[in-house]
CSV table of C-alpha atoms in Angstrom, one decimal:
chain,number,residue,atom,x,y,z
H,833,MET,CA,-199.7,-110.6,-151.7
H,834,SER,CA,-200.4,-110.2,-155.5
H,835,VAL,CA,-198.7,-112.6,-158.0
H,836,ALA,CA,-196.8,-109.9,-159.3
H,837,THR,CA,-195.3,-109.1,-156.0
H,838,ALA,CA,-194.6,-113.0,-155.6
H,839,VAL,CA,-192.9,-112.8,-159.0
H,840,PHE,CA,-190.8,-109.9,-157.8
H,841,GLN,CA,-189.8,-111.2,-154.1
H,842,GLN,CA,-188.7,-114.1,-156.3
H,843,GLY,CA,-185.8,-112.4,-157.9
H,844,LYS,CA,-184.9,-110.5,-154.7
H,845,ARG,CA,-184.2,-114.2,-153.2
H,846,MET,CA,-182.6,-115.7,-156.2
H,847,ARG,CA,-180.2,-112.9,-156.1
H,848,PHE,CA,-179.9,-113.2,-152.3
H,849,LEU,CA,-178.8,-117.0,-152.8
H,850,TRP,CA,-175.9,-115.9,-155.2
H,851,LEU,CA,-174.8,-113.5,-152.7
H,852,ALA,CA,-175.0,-116.1,-150.0
H,853,VAL,CA,-172.4,-118.4,-152.4
H,854,PRO,CA,-169.3,-116.7,-150.8
H,855,LEU,CA,-170.2,-117.2,-147.4
H,856,LEU,CA,-171.4,-121.1,-148.1
H,857,LEU,CA,-167.9,-121.5,-149.3
H,858,MET,CA,-166.1,-120.3,-146.0
H,859,PRO,CA,-166.6,-123.5,-144.5
H,860,ILE,CA,-164.7,-125.4,-147.3
H,861,LEU,CA,-162.3,-123.1,-147.4
H,862,LEU,CA,-161.5,-122.9,-143.3
H,863,SER,CA,-161.9,-126.3,-142.8
H,864,GLN,CA,-160.8,-129.9,-143.6
H,865,SER,CA,-162.2,-133.4,-143.2
H,866,ALA,CA,-161.3,-134.9,-140.0
H,867,TRP,CA,-160.9,-138.0,-142.7
H,868,PRO,CA,-158.1,-138.4,-145.0
H,869,PRO,CA,-158.7,-138.6,-148.6
H,870,GLU,CA,-157.5,-142.2,-149.1
H,871,THR,CA,-159.3,-143.7,-146.0
H,872,GLY,CA,-162.4,-146.0,-146.9
H,873,PRO,CA,-164.8,-143.3,-144.8
H,874,ARG,CA,-163.7,-140.5,-146.7
H,875,GLN,CA,-164.4,-141.9,-150.0
H,876,GLY,CA,-167.5,-143.4,-148.7
H,877,ILE,CA,-168.9,-139.9,-147.7
H,878,GLU,CA,-167.6,-138.4,-151.2
H,879,PHE,CA,-169.0,-141.3,-153.2
H,880,VAL,CA,-172.5,-140.5,-151.6
H,881,GLY,CA,-172.1,-136.8,-151.8
H,882,SER,CA,-172.0,-137.7,-155.5
H,883,ALA,CA,-174.6,-139.4,-155.5
H,884,PHE,CA,-176.9,-136.7,-153.8
H,885,ILE,CA,-175.7,-134.1,-156.5
H,886,ILE,CA,-176.5,-136.3,-159.5
H,887,ILE,CA,-179.8,-136.9,-157.5
H,888,CYS,CA,-180.2,-133.2,-157.8
H,889,VAL,CA,-179.3,-132.7,-160.8
H,890,ALA,CA,-181.6,-135.4,-162.2
H,891,GLY,CA,-184.7,-134.1,-159.8
H,892,ARG,CA,-184.8,-131.0,-160.5
H,893,CYS,CA,-185.3,-131.7,-164.6
H,894,TRP,CA,-187.5,-134.2,-163.9
H,895,ALA,CA,-189.4,-131.3,-161.7
H,896,SER,CA,-188.8,-129.4,-164.6
H,897,LEU,CA,-190.5,-131.4,-167.2
H,898,TYR,CA,-193.7,-130.8,-165.5
H,899,ILE,CA,-193.5,-127.4,-163.9
H,900,GLY,CA,-191.8,-125.4,-167.2
H,901,GLY,CA,-193.5,-122.5,-168.6
H,902,ARG,CA,-196.9,-123.5,-166.3
H,903,LYS,CA,-195.9,-122.0,-162.6
H,904,ASN,CA,-198.5,-119.6,-161.4
H,905,ARG,CA,-200.6,-120.9,-164.8
H,906,GLU,CA,-201.9,-124.4,-163.7
H,907,LEU,CA,-202.0,-126.5,-160.6
H,908,ILE,CA,-199.1,-128.8,-160.8
H,909,THR,CA,-200.2,-132.1,-159.0
H,910,ASN,CA,-198.3,-135.1,-160.9
H,911,GLY,CA,-194.7,-136.0,-161.6
H,912,PRO,CA,-192.6,-135.0,-158.6
H,913,TYR,CA,-195.5,-132.9,-157.3
H,914,LYS,CA,-197.5,-135.9,-155.9
H,915,TYR,CA,-194.9,-136.2,-153.4
H,916,THR,CA,-193.7,-132.6,-152.5
H,917,ARG,CA,-195.2,-129.3,-153.6
H,918,ASN,CA,-191.3,-127.9,-153.9
H,919,PRO,CA,-189.7,-130.7,-155.2
H,920,LEU,CA,-187.2,-127.9,-157.2
H,921,TYR,CA,-186.3,-126.8,-153.6
H,922,PHE,CA,-186.3,-130.6,-152.1
H,923,PHE,CA,-183.8,-131.8,-155.1
H,924,SER,CA,-181.6,-128.5,-154.5
H,925,SER,CA,-181.0,-128.8,-150.9
H,926,LEU,CA,-180.2,-132.2,-151.2
H,927,GLY,CA,-177.8,-131.1,-153.7
H,928,LEU,CA,-176.3,-128.4,-151.0
H,929,ALA,CA,-176.0,-131.5,-148.6
H,930,GLY,CA,-173.8,-133.5,-151.2
H,931,ILE,CA,-171.8,-130.8,-151.9
H,932,GLY,CA,-170.7,-130.7,-148.1
H,933,LEU,CA,-170.2,-134.7,-148.3
H,934,THR,CA,-168.1,-134.6,-151.6
H,935,PHE,CA,-165.9,-132.1,-149.4
H,936,GLY,CA,-165.4,-135.0,-147.1
H,937,SER,CA,-167.7,-133.4,-144.0
H,938,LEU,CA,-170.9,-134.4,-142.4
H,939,ALA,CA,-171.1,-131.6,-140.6
H,940,ILE,CA,-170.7,-129.3,-143.5
H,941,ALA,CA,-173.3,-131.3,-145.3
H,942,ALA,CA,-176.2,-131.0,-142.5
H,943,VAL,CA,-175.1,-127.0,-142.2
H,944,TYR,CA,-175.5,-126.8,-146.3
H,945,PHE,CA,-178.7,-128.9,-145.9
H,946,LEU,CA,-180.1,-126.6,-143.1
H,947,PHE,CA,-179.7,-123.6,-144.9
H,948,GLY,CA,-181.1,-124.5,-148.1
H,949,TYR,CA,-184.5,-126.0,-146.1
H,950,LEU,CA,-184.5,-122.5,-144.0
H,951,VAL,CA,-184.5,-120.6,-146.9
H,952,PHE,CA,-186.4,-122.8,-149.4
H,953,ALA,CA,-189.1,-123.2,-146.2
H,954,TYR,CA,-189.1,-119.6,-146.2
H,955,VAL,CA,-189.4,-119.1,-150.0
H,956,SER,CA,-192.5,-121.6,-150.5
H,957,ALA,CA,-194.3,-119.9,-147.7
H,958,ARG,CA,-194.7,-117.1,-149.7
H,959,GLU,CA,-195.2,-118.4,-152.7
H,960,SER,CA,-197.9,-120.4,-151.1
H,961,THR,CA,-200.1,-117.0,-150.1
H,962,ALA,CA,-200.0,-116.1,-154.3
H,963,LEU,CA,-200.9,-119.7,-155.2
H,964,ASP,CA,-203.8,-119.8,-152.8
H,965,GLU,CA,-205.1,-116.4,-154.1
H,966,LEU,CA,-204.6,-118.3,-158.0
H,967,PHE,CA,-206.4,-121.9,-157.5
H,968,GLY,CA,-208.3,-121.4,-154.2
H,969,ASP,CA,-210.0,-124.8,-153.0
H,970,ALA,CA,-208.2,-126.6,-155.2
H,971,TYR,CA,-204.6,-125.6,-154.0
H,972,ARG,CA,-205.8,-126.1,-150.2
H,973,GLU,CA,-206.9,-129.6,-150.8
H,974,TYR,CA,-203.5,-130.1,-152.6
H,975,CYS,CA,-201.8,-129.1,-149.8
H,976,HIS,CA,-203.4,-130.9,-147.2
H,977,GLU,CA,-202.7,-133.9,-149.6
H,978,VAL,CA,-199.2,-133.0,-149.7
H,979,PRO,CA,-196.3,-132.3,-147.7
H,980,ALA,CA,-194.8,-128.9,-148.8
H,981,PHE,CA,-190.9,-130.1,-148.6
H,982,PHE,CA,-190.0,-133.5,-147.3
H,983,PRO,CA,-191.4,-136.2,-150.1
H,984,ARG,CA,-194.2,-138.3,-148.6
H,985,LEU,CA,-193.8,-141.5,-150.9
H,986,GLY,CA,-196.5,-144.1,-152.1
H,987,ARG,CA,-199.1,-141.7,-152.0
H,988,ARG,CA,-201.6,-139.9,-154.6
H,989,ALA,CA,-202.4,-136.2,-154.6
H,990,GLY,CA,-205.2,-134.9,-155.8
H,991,ASP,CA,-208.2,-136.7,-158.2
H,992,GLY,CA,-208.4,-137.0,-161.7
H,993,ALA,CA,-209.5,-133.6,-162.6
H,994,HIS,CA,-206.1,-132.3,-161.3
H,995,GLN,CA,-203.9,-134.2,-162.8
H,996,LEU,CA,-202.5,-133.0,-166.6
H,997,PRO,CA,-200.4,-134.7,-169.1
H,998,VAL,CA,-196.9,-133.7,-169.5
H,999,THR,CA,-196.1,-131.1,-171.7
H,1000,PHE,CA,-192.0,-130.9,-172.8
H,1001,ASN,CA,-190.7,-127.2,-172.7
H,1002,PRO,CA,-187.0,-127.4,-174.0
H,1003,VAL,CA,-186.1,-123.8,-173.2
H,1004,ALA,CA,-187.3,-124.3,-169.6
H,1005,LEU,CA,-185.3,-127.8,-169.2
H,1006,LYS,CA,-182.6,-126.3,-170.7
H,1007,HIS,CA,-182.5,-123.8,-168.2
H,1008,THR,CA,-183.0,-125.9,-165.2
H,1009,ALA,CA,-180.2,-128.3,-166.5
H,1010,ILE,CA,-178.2,-125.5,-166.7
H,1011,ASP,CA,-178.9,-123.8,-163.3
H,1012,SER,CA,-178.2,-127.5,-162.1
H,1013,SER,CA,-174.9,-128.3,-163.8
H,1014,CYS,CA,-173.1,-125.9,-160.8
H,1015,PHE,CA,-173.9,-128.2,-158.5
H,1016,LEU,CA,-171.6,-130.7,-160.7
H,1017,LEU,CA,-168.5,-128.4,-160.1
H,1018,ALA,CA,-168.7,-128.8,-156.6
H,1019,ILE,CA,-167.3,-132.9,-157.8
H,1020,PRO,CA,-163.9,-131.3,-159.3
H,1021,ALA,CA,-163.5,-128.4,-157.1
H,1022,SER,CA,-163.3,-130.8,-154.0
H,1023,GLN,CA,-160.3,-132.6,-155.9
H,1024,LEU,CA,-158.5,-129.1,-156.4
H,1025,ILE,CA,-159.1,-127.9,-153.3
H,1026,ASP,CA,-157.4,-131.2,-151.8
H,1027,SER,CA,-154.5,-130.5,-154.2
H,1028,LEU,CA,-154.0,-126.9,-153.2
H,1029,ARG,CA,-154.0,-128.4,-149.5
H,1030,PHE,CA,-151.6,-131.3,-150.5
H,1031,ALA,CA,-148.7,-128.3,-152.1
H,1032,GLY,CA,-149.4,-125.9,-149.0
H,1033,LEU,CA,-151.3,-123.3,-150.4
H,1034,LEU,CA,-154.4,-123.4,-148.8
H,1035,LYS,CA,-154.4,-124.1,-145.0
H,1036,PRO,CA,-157.3,-125.0,-143.3
H,1037,MET,CA,-157.9,-123.5,-139.9
H,1038,LEU,CA,-160.0,-126.4,-138.3
H,1039,ARG,CA,-160.8,-130.1,-139.1
H,1040,VAL,CA,-164.2,-131.0,-139.3
H,1041,PHE,CA,-166.3,-134.3,-139.4
């Protein structure tokens, strides 16, 4: 697969993710947490969800400092790329799980994380083919040392020849920060939906843990 084809398909995949948003909203709108809002377990779950979302935003911006403006041009193996080959996808999936948790549901969080994992695993597998064409043996060595998705902590990737200095790209970082801020909307949205349910304007069909 050529690099041009990979880039074109990446655009199609992003459109697919946006089209999937209404589908992802259905579990939130049609269900309600089995834990009442004022209980300890519910508040604890929501706190963890907010923490996941903040980690998602920070992690995506961290990855952008290394990959911004250099994707498909240089083999990035430092920063978050020492621990996972796809930190943007990992942190995005963590943010999806955080969204489910902010609505007080472990089940929805698990479904959202699984959705993100499956979609991004497919995307990264296709991108890997293009990167193999671009970087050859260096990329294959990198793949051997660093996992594709789940981070492996405490392990250094590659040798000194592959390590590149951080180059700050404000435009790429700005775009990443704006995109990532969408995850933060889940926090006030969960409060709004709870208010609509309390007012009787939104009636859930089932309760989930």
